[in-house]
């Protein structure tokens, strides 16, 4: 019996590969088809040895920008070890430009472009019968194509065993394609959106809810492009509100209607995460990349969504787009930062194979790396040196904003200093000069770095920053042992806590959810009381006594919750 391996080499362990599951379902009954999953972080020899040990007749690789170089090397090794083996490559990275990096790789026997659920079983049946495709058939395999009717696809989720995805992300799709044709995305070659029947989507959700995964991520490129379907699915997932699960959706915030926002506002805390691409706030840039200019509507919707407080909101910007100079990007950065989303991803333009922008790169003077992930080096509007500077700013954004450990401190700095881009620009120069960006920095050390930096550069807010860092440290680190520079005469001893809790017993029972079903003796070691005295009297600052419950964690932010006890 012919043995076929479907090999996925993922970027991280937590990721799973939905494509190979679909292909296994499509190839059911054609010999023995098995899936092997690895990560790019594993030694190549380990991947090679495992494949060889399976003694396959056919090896099919799922190819992406993060693994294509590994696939090329493995193909060479496997052909030398097993000359009779047949190697097939598919996936986004080989679906354009005649196979991309593998176009001239003679060790790869066949390349399948586009969606493979029809092409791969056809090819495997041919191989099983000892036949080879002719020139026209090879050209068909290498020409990008899509499955027209998704209703006919055999869904792969039934192959996922209960509990098999613990500590990993489960992926699901309710549609394929995109209503937009953004020039930097390979969706620019697709034509419209195709949908899976809702009943099949619900069936998949049910299966994945038993998989052990705590995050179910919809891979739809614009999940909310169809209002009725989005509302139906959002209503359906409410049944999992008490299962400790999170559903992640990529949305276009400019398409959020009032009904969608009302639905999301009623979601249980932490059940939903959304990722919203903004990319730029400049009309000429959006026009150049064929992206709709619905910026104002998008910002209004995101402000409402973030204000709800029950949904984790992730926003994106792309550096290196046409017509966006360093100064213009500064404007985009400041505008997006002002939203105070839970995560702000600063990405860099990648010239993906098949994307319209790659074909027009010369027009905009775009220079990019010739190897994956094909990231921009510079263009007619932003220099290589400026992009390197943005790289340092991105790293500081990751450390101090996206870590989620400094949310109160970042707000104080924003309101005190006015322009976030200027702050990160200056901070990144300091971090580079001190060598902090050349080594790993622990979470605890970051508090000292930021405190020391602010004390030197902005002494007029040093007191408030010390207070906010203490608040952030307790919320994030969830432990009562503070670094020396943040220590204060807090109410950390049990007698002091008991006295204060006794004084405020009735209020605390209303405030601390866990005291409604647990006694103080059970949770006292997870309670910390600290007093805050900010010179700035803004409403968002926690002046007075605050009680932190390290066992009460927000499912939206991952931070320990805190409650006001009032002034001493």
CSV table of N, CA and C in Angstrom, one decimal, residues 52-126:
chain,number,residue,atom,x,y,z
A,52,UNK,N,12.4,9.7,7.4
A,52,UNK,CA,13.1,8.5,6.9
A,52,UNK,C,12.5,7.2,7.6
A,53,UNK,N,12.4,7.4,9.0
A,53,UNK,CA,11.9,6.2,9.8
A,53,UNK,C,10.5,5.7,9.4
A,54,UNK,N,9.7,6.6,8.7
A,54,UNK,CA,8.4,6.2,8.3
A,54,UNK,C,8.4,5.5,7.0
A,55,UNK,N,9.5,5.5,6.3
A,55,UNK,CA,9.7,4.8,5.0
A,55,UNK,C,8.5,5.1,4.0
A,56,UNK,N,8.3,6.4,3.7
A,56,UNK,CA,7.2,6.8,2.9
A,56,UNK,C,7.5,6.6,1.4
A,57,UNK,N,6.5,6.5,0.6
A,57,UNK,CA,6.6,6.5,-0.9
A,57,UNK,C,6.5,7.9,-1.4
A,58,UNK,N,5.6,8.7,-0.7
A,58,UNK,CA,5.4,10.1,-1.1
A,58,UNK,C,5.5,11.0,0.1
A,59,UNK,N,6.2,12.2,0.0
A,59,UNK,CA,6.2,13.2,1.0
A,59,UNK,C,5.6,14.5,0.5
A,60,UNK,N,4.6,15.0,1.1
A,60,UNK,CA,4.0,16.3,0.7
A,60,UNK,C,4.3,17.3,1.8
A,61,UNK,N,4.9,18.4,1.4
A,61,UNK,CA,5.3,19.5,2.3
A,61,UNK,C,4.3,20.7,2.1
A,62,UNK,N,3.9,21.2,3.3
A,62,UNK,CA,3.0,22.4,3.3
A,62,UNK,C,4.0,23.6,3.5
A,63,UNK,N,4.1,24.5,2.5
A,63,UNK,CA,5.2,25.5,2.4
A,63,UNK,C,4.7,26.9,2.7
A,64,UNK,N,5.4,27.5,3.6
A,64,UNK,CA,5.1,28.9,4.0
A,64,UNK,C,6.5,29.7,4.1
A,65,UNK,N,6.4,31.0,4.3
A,65,UNK,CA,7.6,31.8,4.3
A,65,UNK,C,8.6,31.4,5.5
A,66,UNK,N,8.0,30.8,6.6
A,66,UNK,CA,8.8,30.5,7.7
A,66,UNK,C,9.5,29.1,7.6
A,67,UNK,N,9.1,28.3,6.6
A,67,UNK,CA,9.7,27.0,6.5
A,67,UNK,C,10.2,26.6,5.2
A,68,UNK,N,10.1,27.5,4.2
A,68,UNK,CA,10.4,27.1,2.8
A,68,UNK,C,11.9,26.7,2.7
A,69,UNK,N,12.8,27.4,3.4
A,69,UNK,CA,14.2,27.1,3.3
A,69,UNK,C,14.5,25.7,3.9
A,70,UNK,N,13.8,25.4,5.0
A,70,UNK,CA,14.0,24.1,5.6
A,70,UNK,C,13.5,23.0,4.6
A,71,UNK,N,12.3,23.2,4.0
A,71,UNK,CA,11.7,22.3,3.0
A,71,UNK,C,12.7,22.0,1.9
A,72,UNK,N,13.3,23.1,1.4
A,72,UNK,CA,14.3,22.9,0.3
A,72,UNK,C,15.4,22.0,0.7
A,73,UNK,N,16.0,22.2,1.9
A,73,UNK,CA,17.1,21.4,2.3
A,73,UNK,C,16.6,19.9,2.6
A,74,UNK,N,15.5,19.8,3.2
A,74,UNK,CA,15.0,18.4,3.4
A,74,UNK,C,14.7,17.6,2.1
A,75,UNK,N,14.2,18.4,1.1
A,75,UNK,CA,13.9,17.7,-0.2
A,75,UNK,C,15.2,17.2,-0.7
A,76,UNK,N,16.3,17.9,-0.6
A,76,UNK,CA,17.6,17.5,-1.1
A,76,UNK,C,18.1,16.3,-0.4
A,77,UNK,N,18.0,16.3,1.0
A,77,UNK,CA,18.4,15.2,1.8
A,77,UNK,C,17.6,13.9,1.5
A,78,UNK,N,16.3,14.1,1.4
A,78,UNK,CA,15.5,12.9,1.3
A,78,UNK,C,15.7,12.2,-0.1
A,79,UNK,N,15.9,13.0,-1.1
A,79,UNK,CA,16.1,12.4,-2.4
A,79,UNK,C,17.5,11.7,-2.5
A,80,UNK,N,18.5,12.2,-1.7
A,80,UNK,CA,19.7,11.5,-1.7
A,80,UNK,C,19.6,10.2,-0.9
A,81,UNK,N,18.8,10.2,0.2
A,81,UNK,CA,18.6,9.0,1.0
A,81,UNK,C,17.7,8.0,0.4
A,82,UNK,N,16.7,8.5,-0.3
A,82,UNK,CA,15.7,7.6,-0.9
A,82,UNK,C,15.4,8.1,-2.3
A,83,UNK,N,16.2,7.7,-3.3
A,83,UNK,CA,16.1,8.2,-4.6
A,83,UNK,C,14.7,8.0,-5.3
A,84,UNK,N,14.0,7.0,-4.8
A,84,UNK,CA,12.7,6.7,-5.4
A,84,UNK,C,11.6,7.4,-4.8
A,85,UNK,N,11.8,8.2,-3.8
A,85,UNK,CA,10.7,8.9,-3.1
A,85,UNK,C,10.2,10.0,-4.0
A,86,UNK,N,8.9,10.3,-3.9
A,86,UNK,CA,8.3,11.4,-4.7
A,86,UNK,C,7.9,12.5,-3.7
A,87,UNK,N,8.4,13.7,-4.0
A,87,UNK,CA,8.2,14.9,-3.2
A,87,UNK,C,7.3,15.8,-3.9
A,88,UNK,N,6.3,16.2,-3.1
A,88,UNK,CA,5.3,17.2,-3.6
A,88,UNK,C,5.3,18.4,-2.7
A,89,UNK,N,5.2,19.6,-3.2
A,89,UNK,CA,5.2,20.8,-2.4
A,89,UNK,C,3.9,21.6,-2.8
A,90,UNK,N,3.3,22.1,-1.7
A,90,UNK,CA,2.1,22.9,-1.9
A,90,UNK,C,2.1,24.0,-0.8
A,91,UNK,N,1.1,24.9,-0.9
A,91,UNK,CA,1.0,26.0,0.1
A,91,UNK,C,1.3,27.3,-0.5
A,92,UNK,N,1.1,28.4,0.2
A,92,UNK,CA,1.2,29.8,-0.3
A,92,UNK,C,2.6,30.1,-0.9
A,93,UNK,N,3.6,29.6,-0.3
A,93,UNK,CA,5.0,30.0,-0.7
A,93,UNK,C,5.4,29.4,-2.1
A,94,UNK,N,4.6,28.4,-2.6
A,94,UNK,CA,5.0,27.8,-3.9
A,94,UNK,C,3.8,27.9,-4.9
A,95,UNK,N,2.8,28.7,-4.5
A,95,UNK,CA,1.6,28.8,-5.3
A,95,UNK,C,1.8,29.9,-6.4
A,96,UNK,N,2.9,30.6,-6.4
A,96,UNK,CA,3.1,31.7,-7.3
A,96,UNK,C,4.5,31.7,-7.9
A,97,UNK,N,4.7,32.4,-9.0
A,97,UNK,CA,6.0,32.5,-9.6
A,97,UNK,C,6.6,31.1,-9.9
A,98,UNK,N,5.8,30.2,-10.4
A,98,UNK,CA,6.2,28.9,-10.8
A,98,UNK,C,6.8,28.0,-9.7
A,99,UNK,N,6.4,28.3,-8.5
A,99,UNK,CA,6.9,27.6,-7.4
A,99,UNK,C,8.0,28.3,-6.5
A,100,UNK,N,8.3,29.5,-6.8
A,100,UNK,CA,9.1,30.3,-6.0
A,100,UNK,C,10.5,29.7,-5.8
A,101,UNK,N,10.9,29.6,-4.6
A,101,UNK,CA,12.3,29.1,-4.2
A,101,UNK,C,12.5,27.7,-4.7
A,102,UNK,N,11.4,26.9,-4.9
A,102,UNK,CA,11.5,25.5,-5.3
A,102,UNK,C,11.3,25.3,-6.8
A,103,UNK,N,11.2,26.4,-7.5
A,103,UNK,CA,11.0,26.3,-9.0
A,103,UNK,C,12.1,25.6,-9.7
A,104,UNK,N,13.3,25.8,-9.2
A,104,UNK,CA,14.5,25.2,-9.9
A,104,UNK,C,15.0,24.0,-9.0
A,105,UNK,N,14.3,23.6,-8.0
A,105,UNK,CA,14.7,22.5,-7.2
A,105,UNK,C,14.3,21.2,-7.8
A,106,UNK,N,15.3,20.5,-8.4
A,106,UNK,CA,15.0,19.2,-9.1
A,106,UNK,C,14.6,18.1,-8.2
A,107,UNK,N,14.8,18.3,-6.9
A,107,UNK,CA,14.4,17.2,-5.9
A,107,UNK,C,12.9,17.2,-5.7
A,108,UNK,N,12.2,18.3,-6.0
A,108,UNK,CA,10.8,18.4,-5.8
A,108,UNK,C,10.1,18.0,-7.1
A,109,UNK,N,9.4,16.9,-7.1
A,109,UNK,CA,8.8,16.3,-8.3
A,109,UNK,C,7.6,17.1,-8.8
A,110,UNK,N,6.7,17.5,-7.9
A,110,UNK,CA,5.5,18.2,-8.3
A,110,UNK,C,5.2,19.4,-7.4
A,111,UNK,N,4.7,20.4,-7.9
A,111,UNK,CA,4.3,21.6,-7.2
A,111,UNK,C,2.8,21.8,-7.4
A,112,UNK,N,2.0,22.0,-6.3
A,112,UNK,CA,0.6,22.2,-6.4
A,112,UNK,C,0.3,23.6,-5.9
A,113,UNK,N,-0.2,24.4,-6.8
A,113,UNK,CA,-0.5,25.8,-6.5
A,113,UNK,C,-2.0,26.0,-6.1
A,114,UNK,N,-2.2,26.9,-5.2
A,114,UNK,CA,-3.5,27.1,-4.7
A,114,UNK,C,-4.1,26.1,-3.8
A,115,UNK,N,-5.4,26.0,-3.7
A,115,UNK,CA,-6.0,25.0,-2.8
A,115,UNK,C,-5.9,23.6,-3.3
A,116,UNK,N,-5.5,22.7,-2.5
A,116,UNK,CA,-5.1,21.4,-3.0
A,116,UNK,C,-6.0,20.2,-2.7
A,117,UNK,N,-7.2,20.5,-2.2
A,117,UNK,CA,-8.1,19.4,-1.9
A,117,UNK,C,-8.6,18.6,-3.1
A,118,UNK,N,-8.5,19.2,-4.3
A,118,UNK,CA,-8.9,18.4,-5.5
A,118,UNK,C,-7.7,17.9,-6.2
A,119,UNK,N,-6.6,18.8,-6.3
A,119,UNK,CA,-5.4,18.4,-7.0
A,119,UNK,C,-4.6,17.3,-6.4
A,120,UNK,N,-4.4,17.3,-5.1
A,120,UNK,CA,-3.6,16.3,-4.4
A,120,UNK,C,-4.2,14.9,-4.6
A,121,UNK,N,-5.4,14.7,-4.2
A,121,UNK,CA,-5.9,13.3,-4.4
A,121,UNK,C,-5.9,12.8,-5.9
A,122,UNK,N,-6.1,13.7,-6.8
A,122,UNK,CA,-6.0,13.4,-8.2
A,122,UNK,C,-4.5,12.9,-8.5
A,123,UNK,N,-3.6,13.6,-8.0
A,123,UNK,CA,-2.2,13.3,-8.3
A,123,UNK,C,-1.8,12.0,-7.6
A,124,UNK,N,-2.2,11.8,-6.3
A,124,UNK,CA,-1.9,10.6,-5.6
A,124,UNK,C,-2.5,9.4,-6.3
A,125,UNK,N,-3.7,9.5,-6.8
A,125,UNK,CA,-4.3,8.4,-7.5
A,125,UNK,C,-3.4,8.0,-8.7
A,126,UNK,N,-3.0,9.0,-9.4
A,126,UNK,CA,-2.1,8.8,-10.6
A,126,UNK,C,-0.8,8.1,-10.2
